[in-house]
Amino acid sequence: MNQPEVQGNAGMTGGRVKQASKAKGNGNGKGKGPRKGRKKAALIWLFFVALFAIVCAVVGYLLVILNGERILSANINKLNLDQASVIVDRNDNQVAKLYVAEGNREFVPFGEIPKLVQDAFIATEDKRFYEHNGVDLLGIGRALVKDVIARSAVEGASTITQQLAKNLFLNADKTVFRKGTEASIALALEQKKSKQEILELYLNRIYFGKGQYGVKTAAKFYFGVSDLHKLELWQIATLAGIPKAPGVYNPIANPEKSMERRGVVLSLMLDQGLITQEEKDKAAAAVYKPVASSGQKGKYLTYVDYVVDEAKEKTGLSEEELLSAGYTIKTTINTKAQSVMEAEFAKDDRFEKSKDERQVQGSMVIMDQHDGSLIAMVGGRDYEKQGLNRVTQQRQPGSSFKPIIDYGPAIETGDFFPWTTVQDVKQCFDNGKYCPSNSNKNQYLGAIPMRQAIKESRNVSAVWLLNQIGISKGLSFAEKLGIKLGKDDRNLSVALGGLTNGVTPLQMVRAYGAFANGGKLEDPHSILSIKNSNGDTVYEYDSPKAKQVMNPFTAYYVTDILQGVVQQGGTGVRAKFGSRPIAGKTGTTQAGIPGFKTSGNRDVWFVGYTPEWTAAIWFGYDKTDRDHYLKKSSGQAAAMFSAVMSKALEGVDRKNFPKPEGVQDVQKLKGVSGFTGVYSPELVSIELSWAPVEGEGITYKVYRKGEGEAEFKLLAETADPAYDDLAILPDQTFSYYVTAFQAKNKLESEPSEQIVVTVSTGLEATPSPGTEEGGESPPPEQSSEPPIDIIIPGESPSPDPSTSPDPSTSPSPSPSPTDSPTPSNSPSP
């Protein structure tokens, strides 16, 4: 009975399923009508949306065109160059006008512009110029793809027409619609003007840096060429490379970057079949030389150019906008100091005479170390002709780097003081790889106080000191002063200022300013504020808190030893003037000309400071060769310091160097006298004795050097004025000296007279020849910095066979001082 029931249920179930299916099918069937209706409605809506979008696009396009034509019609014959920006000093006295319209623009008709000049600019700025209608949509798409791939804005897409639009209406408000406005003007220009007319306008109105507008004016300014048909390919490519960044790529301000940019232009011209490979190579190799006609006019040119560069960096404005958009830039210039500096640099007798038209060059910068204000600056002689600011150019600093890398960090450790004894003995370092030497009249003095080592600029003492504290400490200290050195500088050559890339006078004035300012490092700056033509402040200098980069005691003691450098017998004696306290250091690097032996110099420096201002001076040729090197030493730079600072500081309130509380005054402990020594066969010892030194807590340090040893080493410290040396060997000779030491003040006297004792003879010792304590300093008028030989990359001086290390064990040369023929690049032990 149950089975049929089950079947019946099954049948019912099946029936319900079928019905449900049918019902479902009917539901679907009935739904087709509404769905079709919805699709139809959607299509209608899409049609109207598309129609509305098309109408909006057309209206928008017409508005854009009309707006562009309106602006174009109102301004096509106007030049927005009548709102000159001005530079003022901190008292709002006008220092300079940044733009003067007359004489900076000369129009050249299209027919007088050579085809190659046209092609160079089109190839560089807008290769589809003759294909688009003002806005290059294909170029925009290509640029967007590259930007997405690079994840940053790496390629622009402005056409020549857009650039012209921007140039014509430079003073338009910078809003989110600025780019759209430029595009509208570009489209209008394409409607109103032919391609030739647009290109003519572009080439006559584009900015070329240094206040020059238009290709003809730029050709005359940079190359002295009035007829554009006489331009050479390398000159054309140089000009075509400037508009991308006029302040960066003009050949006067940045000859190296200009040359690199020229290479890019030439590559583009080659790729587009405009020139041959041979023409490209020849044009790329040409070296730019400024011409006399490229002179700028006005006062304080170096300072003004520096202000413009700083303003560009701080505001993001272009050079052209800063020149002609009516800004007022308040600066830190001291016009009296600037005028004095320019007057001294204009005196030919301040510089060595060159054998041809290439002059000995120089640069100088003064900074107020208390707040970082840049007081005055000269970038070179005849700056108006060349415009290269050597204040920001790297050069090898020589011994002027010693306070930064050797003496400052040594004193900072707390183990060294101005009176601490350092070694001045002929020796090699780094397992014999680096063997510096002195160039002083008395070549080696043995053990001498630190103050004497830096006063006479003794090279071996500086290297010995850096080796004692470790290179890492020296590099770290320099970095705190704003000079970061690379891994290639981890060698003892840096002790003498032999650096891979060199330093700038601006870096040096900042670093020395910290010594002058109690160990506080300030931020160098020339701008206090910038206001637009409406009087609104667009930038204001926010002085960061000065960094305490060293112990105030370190700054005090470094200042103390650097004051000795300008005293009689010091290498910087010619920097001294008046009664103001002065501290400073000279620096000299040897010429290092391959295949040419000379005692001449490549760079000479003096970096010094008074309690009020700090200054850095560099002299040298832009390029050193056998016909162009300095025959005199650092005294000429020191003399320039004296000449400028003595006049510039007239009327400035006199201050004193900061003295930290609790600092130990610089003291001198009386030296040891009556030092004798004798070999005792009975005791098998050398008996040393000397006269006692009066004072509290006096002990004595005995130093010894055995045969074959490079330097004296501390043998013993004793409280008695006598010592028996038992650690001796027969038939050996030993040298000794002794110093008095006072532990509580960390005072160590100058070394005693040296004695020599030979164990086999037992004879009393006599002073060794050539070790007279202290040495003889040159007279003031002859005092000069002992030169340091610098190897420039790719160059090496002729080695001395008698002193050259085995080349198989010596590392490759690098730009470092080579008081031995082959410097070491090995890290300090």
XYZ file of C-alpha atoms in Angstrom, residues 222-783:
562
model
C 76.644 84.663 -25.738
C 78.713 84.404 -28.937
C 79.214 87.928 -30.297
C 77.418 86.898 -33.517
C 74.986 89.411 -35.069
C 74.261 87.516 -38.302
C 72.420 84.294 -37.445
C 73.707 82.711 -40.663
C 77.215 82.830 -39.180
C 76.276 80.695 -36.177
C 78.035 77.348 -36.039
C 76.137 74.138 -35.316
C 77.397 73.882 -31.734
C 76.273 77.469 -31.086
C 72.829 76.803 -32.564
C 72.435 73.683 -30.430
C 73.559 75.609 -27.349
C 70.907 78.268 -27.953
C 68.204 75.680 -28.627
C 68.972 74.029 -25.305
C 68.538 77.156 -23.174
C 64.726 77.784 -23.140
C 63.963 74.587 -21.188
C 65.657 76.144 -18.116
C 67.372 79.468 -18.934
C 68.994 79.880 -15.522
C 70.454 76.396 -15.645
C 71.409 75.840 -19.277
C 72.847 79.186 -20.350
C 76.586 78.686 -21.041
C 77.785 81.561 -18.868
C 76.167 80.491 -15.620
C 76.703 76.738 -16.069
C 79.112 75.885 -18.897
C 79.188 72.174 -18.047
C 75.410 71.771 -17.827
C 75.030 73.833 -20.982
C 77.406 71.481 -22.772
C 75.419 68.463 -21.559
C 72.168 70.027 -22.732
C 73.785 70.830 -26.085
C 74.527 67.129 -26.463
C 70.842 66.302 -25.911
C 69.811 68.804 -28.608
C 72.345 67.396 -31.044
C 71.091 63.859 -30.411
C 67.524 64.954 -31.161
C 68.674 66.630 -34.364
C 70.561 63.481 -35.380
C 67.544 61.255 -34.650
C 65.373 63.452 -36.849
C 67.862 63.372 -39.732
C 68.841 67.030 -39.508
C 72.588 66.464 -39.042
C 75.135 63.671 -39.514
C 76.948 61.723 -36.831
C 80.210 63.449 -37.750
C 78.605 66.881 -37.402
C 77.100 65.885 -34.052
C 80.419 64.671 -32.632
C 82.276 67.802 -33.720
C 79.611 70.151 -32.336
C 79.351 68.250 -29.049
C 83.097 68.617 -28.402
C 83.269 72.420 -28.818
C 84.216 74.345 -25.665
C 82.414 77.583 -24.884
C 84.461 80.705 -24.167
C 82.620 83.858 -23.075
C 83.092 86.849 -25.341
C 83.691 90.425 -24.286
C 80.338 91.515 -25.737
C 78.429 89.257 -23.338
C 78.917 91.677 -20.486
C 76.146 92.469 -18.036
C 75.563 95.946 -16.706
C 74.915 97.208 -13.225
C 76.354 96.953 -9.743
C 76.633 94.005 -7.400
C 76.169 91.496 -10.234
C 77.391 88.409 -8.379
C 75.155 89.121 -5.427
C 72.138 89.889 -7.627
C 72.565 86.657 -9.591
C 72.861 84.689 -6.355
C 69.664 86.323 -5.028
C 67.766 85.359 -8.192
C 68.942 81.755 -7.897
C 67.925 81.611 -4.241
C 64.535 83.181 -5.048
C 63.880 80.574 -7.746
C 64.682 77.816 -5.290
C 62.510 79.219 -2.493
C 59.444 80.216 -4.537
C 59.383 77.907 -7.541
C 59.096 80.931 -9.820
C 61.015 80.980 -13.097
C 63.865 83.388 -13.692
C 61.799 85.261 -16.246
C 58.909 85.712 -13.818
C 61.262 86.980 -11.133
C 62.842 89.444 -13.542
C 59.715 91.082 -14.864
C 56.702 90.443 -12.649
C 57.163 93.353 -10.267
C 58.526 91.551 -7.193
C 60.348 93.321 -4.368
C 63.103 91.155 -2.904
C 64.546 92.242 0.439
C 68.098 90.966 0.947
C 70.876 90.787 3.538
C 73.471 92.620 1.412
C 75.767 95.175 3.011
C 76.372 97.564 0.135
C 79.445 99.104 1.732
C 81.132 95.718 2.122
C 80.027 94.716 -1.398
C 81.464 97.897 -2.912
C 84.763 97.478 -1.047
C 85.070 93.879 -2.215
C 84.337 94.743 -5.838
C 86.858 97.596 -5.736
C 89.628 95.340 -4.419
C 88.880 92.630 -6.997
C 89.108 95.268 -9.717
C 92.752 95.990 -8.796
C 95.031 94.011 -11.092
C 97.951 94.235 -8.676
C 96.030 92.048 -6.214
C 96.542 89.140 -8.601
C 99.470 87.528 -10.361
C 99.948 88.577 -13.959
C 99.072 85.971 -16.572
C 101.089 85.405 -19.734
C 97.986 85.722 -21.941
C 94.360 86.832 -21.849
C 93.353 84.113 -19.363
C 93.394 85.851 -16.006
C 94.120 84.508 -12.578
C 90.664 84.254 -11.058
C 89.363 84.614 -7.547
C 86.230 84.679 -5.438
C 85.220 85.878 -1.993
C 82.176 85.688 0.249
C 81.462 87.288 3.636
C 78.868 85.895 6.045
C 77.578 87.109 9.389
C 78.214 83.973 11.441
C 75.591 84.956 14.034
C 72.587 84.544 11.725
C 73.903 83.273 8.372
C 73.290 86.533 6.506
C 75.386 86.791 3.353
C 76.984 90.221 3.568
C 78.886 90.470 0.273
C 80.004 88.252 -2.593
C 82.222 88.426 -5.690
C 82.230 85.470 -8.057
C 85.290 86.440 -10.066
C 87.262 89.152 -11.785
C 85.384 90.762 -14.675
C 82.264 88.947 -13.520
C 80.178 91.106 -15.845
C 81.853 89.382 -18.816
C 81.705 85.786 -17.662
C 79.066 85.516 -14.977
C 80.518 82.344 -13.430
C 80.034 82.502 -9.665
C 83.121 80.781 -8.267
C 81.771 81.172 -4.742
C 79.634 78.123 -5.531
C 82.288 76.193 -7.498
C 84.209 73.304 -5.915
C 87.999 73.505 -5.552
C 90.588 71.604 -3.500
C 90.936 73.356 -0.105
C 94.451 72.209 0.880
C 95.457 73.034 4.450
C 92.463 75.340 4.970
C 90.593 72.061 5.556
C 92.786 71.071 8.522
C 90.666 72.761 11.223
C 87.583 70.969 9.831
C 89.011 67.460 9.413
C 91.966 67.284 11.848
C 92.212 69.834 14.641
C 88.513 70.472 15.289
C 87.557 66.790 15.650
C 90.705 66.050 17.691
C 89.857 68.764 20.218
C 86.229 67.602 20.225
C 87.340 64.201 21.566
C 88.467 65.886 24.809
C 91.896 64.276 24.553
C 93.655 67.080 22.695
C 94.189 70.750 23.507
C 96.139 73.618 21.939
C 99.079 72.755 24.170
C 98.946 68.990 23.517
C 102.075 67.532 21.926
C 101.783 66.169 18.387
C 104.405 64.412 16.295
C 106.255 66.064 13.432
C 108.527 63.235 12.299
C 109.097 61.842 8.813
C 106.989 58.672 8.683
C 104.599 56.599 6.616
C 101.043 55.615 7.489
C 98.577 52.911 6.506
C 101.196 50.163 6.394
C 103.616 52.305 4.445
C 101.163 53.270 1.690
C 100.950 56.960 2.505
C 104.084 58.993 3.270
C 103.335 62.735 3.608
C 106.118 65.269 3.930
C 106.591 68.837 5.119
C 107.676 71.727 2.948
C 108.704 73.975 5.835
C 112.179 75.471 6.011
C 112.964 73.309 9.031
C 111.398 70.215 7.605
C 110.746 68.112 10.729
C 110.748 69.228 14.354
C 109.882 66.050 16.252
C 107.357 66.559 19.038
C 105.712 69.993 18.989
C 102.608 71.607 20.520
C 99.426 71.524 18.438
C 99.338 75.322 18.221
C 102.762 75.356 16.556
C 101.795 72.572 14.132
C 98.830 74.510 12.761
C 100.545 77.892 12.916
C 103.290 76.635 10.602
C 100.869 74.339 8.736
C 102.935 71.184 9.239
C 101.530 68.409 7.078
C 102.898 65.359 8.897
C 101.475 66.558 12.221
C 98.022 66.913 10.668
C 98.117 63.410 9.176
C 99.470 61.983 12.451
C 96.627 63.643 14.359
C 93.880 62.315 12.051
C 95.459 58.864 12.237
C 95.338 59.071 16.042
C 91.646 59.946 16.293
C 90.516 57.869 13.289
C 89.220 59.000 9.900
C 85.603 58.340 10.877
C 85.728 61.022 13.565
C 87.145 63.522 11.098
C 84.514 62.772 8.441
C 81.705 62.915 10.993
C 82.869 66.299 12.297
C 83.087 67.705 8.753
C 79.567 66.484 7.996
C 78.236 68.295 11.064
C 79.750 71.456 9.599
C 77.794 70.936 6.384
C 80.503 69.188 4.330
C 79.584 65.586 3.584
C 82.390 63.552 2.065
C 82.027 60.287 0.169
C 83.471 56.826 0.618
C 86.335 57.722 -1.711
C 87.457 60.242 0.911
C 88.010 57.603 3.599
C 91.773 57.926 3.475
C 94.436 59.950 5.257
C 94.843 62.268 2.269
C 91.832 64.224 3.541
C 93.976 65.351 6.482
C 95.681 67.745 4.051
C 92.521 68.716 2.156
C 92.876 66.255 -0.699
C 89.205 65.626 -1.494
C 87.508 63.764 -4.312
C 85.254 66.668 -5.312
C 86.607 69.631 -3.356
C 84.554 72.262 -1.517
C 83.084 75.664 -2.341
C 83.989 78.966 -0.673
C 80.360 79.113 0.486
C 80.740 75.763 2.263
C 84.000 76.881 3.843
C 82.616 80.199 5.095
C 79.707 78.377 6.709
C 81.937 75.786 8.388
C 84.407 78.355 9.758
C 81.449 80.452 10.873
C 80.607 77.712 13.370
C 84.064 78.058 14.980
C 83.488 81.815 15.183
C 79.975 81.413 16.612
C 80.684 79.229 19.637
C 80.051 75.987 17.760
C 76.654 76.958 16.301
C 76.089 76.359 12.585
C 73.928 78.888 10.748
C 72.106 78.644 7.418
C 73.654 80.930 4.734
C 70.971 83.024 3.015
C 70.667 86.229 1.019
C 66.879 86.822 1.057
C 64.734 88.083 3.918
C 61.399 88.381 2.075
C 59.739 88.564 -1.347
C 56.593 90.580 -2.069
C 54.583 90.652 -5.291
C 53.446 93.749 -7.163
C 50.380 93.997 -4.896
C 52.528 94.073 -1.765
C 51.571 90.564 -0.676
C 54.345 88.494 0.882
C 55.013 85.381 -1.191
C 58.109 84.301 0.749
C 59.648 85.161 4.099
C 62.841 83.704 5.520
C 62.092 81.589 8.557
C 65.372 81.283 10.374
C 65.871 77.741 11.623
C 67.255 77.278 15.090
C 71.035 77.258 14.927
C 72.521 73.797 15.358
C 75.067 73.291 18.115
C 77.402 71.131 16.052
C 80.343 71.023 18.464
C 81.198 71.628 22.079
C 81.624 75.382 22.733
C 85.017 74.511 24.242
C 86.060 73.061 20.869
C 85.092 76.251 19.033
C 86.979 78.323 21.616
C 90.179 76.288 21.385
C 90.114 76.065 17.571
C 89.697 79.836 17.454
C 92.643 80.168 19.815
C 95.023 78.130 17.658
C 93.792 79.826 14.458
C 94.582 83.217 15.954
C 98.193 82.077 16.057
C 98.142 81.516 12.283
C 97.849 85.273 11.645
C 100.545 86.209 14.153
C 104.211 86.691 13.327
C 105.705 83.465 12.020
C 102.302 82.097 10.977
C 101.348 81.243 7.397
C 98.488 83.783 7.426
C 100.308 86.782 8.882
C 99.309 88.993 5.925
C 95.641 88.718 6.943
C 96.246 90.719 10.115
C 94.827 94.240 10.328
C 94.039 96.742 13.077
C 93.327 95.661 16.610
C 90.349 93.357 16.037
C 90.847 89.702 16.995
C 91.380 87.633 13.835
C 91.546 83.869 13.337
C 92.018 81.969 10.102
C 93.860 79.376 8.061
C 95.675 79.370 4.754
C 95.472 76.622 2.160
C 97.564 75.734 -0.877
C 97.546 72.860 -3.366
C 100.357 72.127 -5.785
C 99.778 72.449 -9.513
C 100.026 68.696 -10.178
C 100.373 69.094 -13.957
C 101.167 65.787 -15.710
C 104.626 65.711 -17.216
C 105.493 69.136 -15.844
C 107.500 69.597 -12.678
C 106.906 72.841 -10.833
C 106.650 74.189 -7.319
C 103.691 76.321 -8.458
C 100.178 76.026 -7.132
C 96.706 75.201 -8.400
C 94.611 76.737 -5.594
C 95.359 79.140 -2.762
C 92.948 79.958 0.046
C 92.462 81.996 3.133
C 89.415 81.389 5.314
C 89.214 83.585 8.371
C 86.982 85.429 10.769
C 86.667 88.249 13.225
C 84.111 88.222 16.066
C 81.731 89.977 13.646
C 82.066 88.345 10.197
C 83.548 85.289 8.496
C 85.100 85.323 5.004
C 86.468 82.792 2.511
C 88.807 83.693 -0.372
C 90.015 81.492 -3.238
C 92.551 82.319 -5.968
C 93.491 80.225 -8.996
C 92.914 79.599 -12.688
C 89.639 78.094 -13.859
C 91.723 75.487 -15.663
C 95.311 74.800 -14.589
C 97.962 73.811 -17.126
C 101.676 74.395 -17.673
C 100.997 77.956 -18.847
C 98.418 78.769 -16.184
C 99.286 78.106 -12.561
C 100.012 80.244 -9.524
C 103.624 81.024 -8.736
C 102.874 82.644 -5.380
C 101.401 81.086 -2.275
C 98.477 81.735 0.075
C 99.825 85.084 1.277
C 98.008 86.795 -1.608
C 94.639 85.433 -0.450
C 95.416 86.447 3.137
C 96.282 89.958 1.909
C 92.906 90.196 0.130
C 91.176 89.267 3.405
C 92.964 92.115 5.161
C 92.274 94.637 2.398
C 88.538 93.928 2.209
C 87.687 93.241 5.841
C 89.614 96.195 7.241
C 87.519 98.641 5.177
C 84.226 96.743 5.244
C 84.233 96.555 9.051
C 84.800 100.275 9.528
C 81.956 101.550 11.671
C 80.802 98.039 12.663
C 80.628 97.593 16.429
C 83.552 95.590 17.723
C 82.811 92.306 19.472
C 84.813 89.541 21.148
C 84.945 85.862 20.366
C 82.513 83.917 22.572
C 84.113 82.327 25.627
C 82.128 79.514 27.248
C 81.738 79.458 31.008
C 84.163 77.194 32.794
C 86.545 76.993 29.859
C 90.120 76.421 30.842
C 92.195 79.373 29.788
C 94.949 78.600 27.390
C 98.011 77.997 29.520
C 101.632 77.110 29.087
C 103.445 74.743 31.416
C 107.130 75.421 31.869
C 109.270 73.034 29.863
C 111.808 70.576 31.203
C 115.470 71.642 31.317
C 118.758 69.985 32.202
C 117.831 66.735 30.483
C 120.694 64.183 30.413
C 121.067 60.472 29.843
C 123.839 57.896 30.207
C 124.192 54.169 29.681
C 124.998 52.211 32.876
C 126.756 48.887 32.080
C 126.394 47.780 35.690
C 122.596 48.172 35.736
C 122.205 47.484 32.006
C 119.977 50.522 31.725
C 119.939 54.063 30.422
C 119.688 56.511 33.301
C 117.707 59.651 32.446
C 117.415 62.726 34.649
C 116.292 66.355 34.459
C 115.577 69.402 36.578
C 112.185 69.359 38.347
C 109.402 71.706 37.214
C 107.525 73.698 39.834
C 103.773 73.229 40.087
C 101.005 71.213 41.699
C 100.582 67.586 40.599
C 103.417 67.678 38.057
C 104.443 64.391 36.451
C 106.823 63.724 33.584
C 106.260 61.864 30.322
C 109.296 60.166 28.843
C 109.276 59.569 25.070
C 111.659 57.257 23.219
C 112.456 56.345 19.628
C 114.620 53.319 18.797
C 116.655 52.645 15.691
C 114.397 52.054 12.688
C 111.319 53.453 14.412
C 109.442 56.229 12.621
C 108.250 58.217 15.622
C 108.651 58.753 19.331
C 106.414 56.718 21.611
C 105.462 57.268 25.223
C 107.830 55.134 27.288
C 106.758 55.985 30.826
C 105.130 58.557 33.085
C 106.813 59.258 36.402
C 106.466 61.670 39.288
C 110.230 61.766 39.827
C 112.613 63.893 37.710
C 114.482 60.743 36.741
C 113.856 57.428 34.999
C 115.880 54.267 34.277
C 115.143 52.649 30.920
C 115.695 48.902 31.335
C 114.005 47.885 28.078
C 117.093 48.242 25.933
C 119.208 46.079 23.639
C 122.971 46.056 23.139
C 124.498 47.917 20.219
C 121.376 49.998 19.785
C 120.906 53.755 19.750
C 117.912 55.403 21.420
C 116.576 58.967 21.244
C 114.664 60.575 24.122
C 112.803 63.677 25.158
C 110.669 64.460 28.199
C 107.703 66.740 28.914
C 106.104 68.015 32.102
C 102.427 67.116 32.532
C 99.683 68.436 34.828
C 96.741 66.017 34.788
C 94.079 68.210 36.388
C 94.427 70.838 33.646
C 95.498 68.399 30.920
C 98.534 70.596 30.347
C 101.637 69.237 28.697
C 104.748 71.339 28.254
C 106.722 71.729 25.104
C 109.245 68.912 24.597
C 112.658 69.116 26.143
C 115.851 69.003 24.162
C 116.308 65.595 22.532
C 119.214 63.360 23.527
C 120.673 60.278 21.883
C 122.246 57.380 23.820
C 124.057 54.417 22.274
C 124.045 51.362 24.518
C 127.390 49.917 23.369
C 129.411 53.057 24.116
C 128.032 54.235 27.402
C 128.892 57.763 26.354
C 126.771 60.598 27.589
C 124.272 61.753 25.072
C 124.422 65.004 23.213
C 121.613 66.804 21.442
C 120.976 65.208 18.065
C 121.709 67.384 15.038
C 118.803 68.936 13.197
C 116.341 68.668 16.110
C 116.517 72.141 17.511
C 113.249 72.681 19.347
C 110.703 74.906 17.682
C 112.500 75.378 14.387
C 112.916 78.622 12.546
C 109.860 80.351 11.207
C 110.015 82.378 8.019
C 109.940 86.157 8.431
C 106.462 87.683 8.164
C 106.855 88.924 4.622
C 107.955 85.469 3.465
C 105.490 83.491 5.548
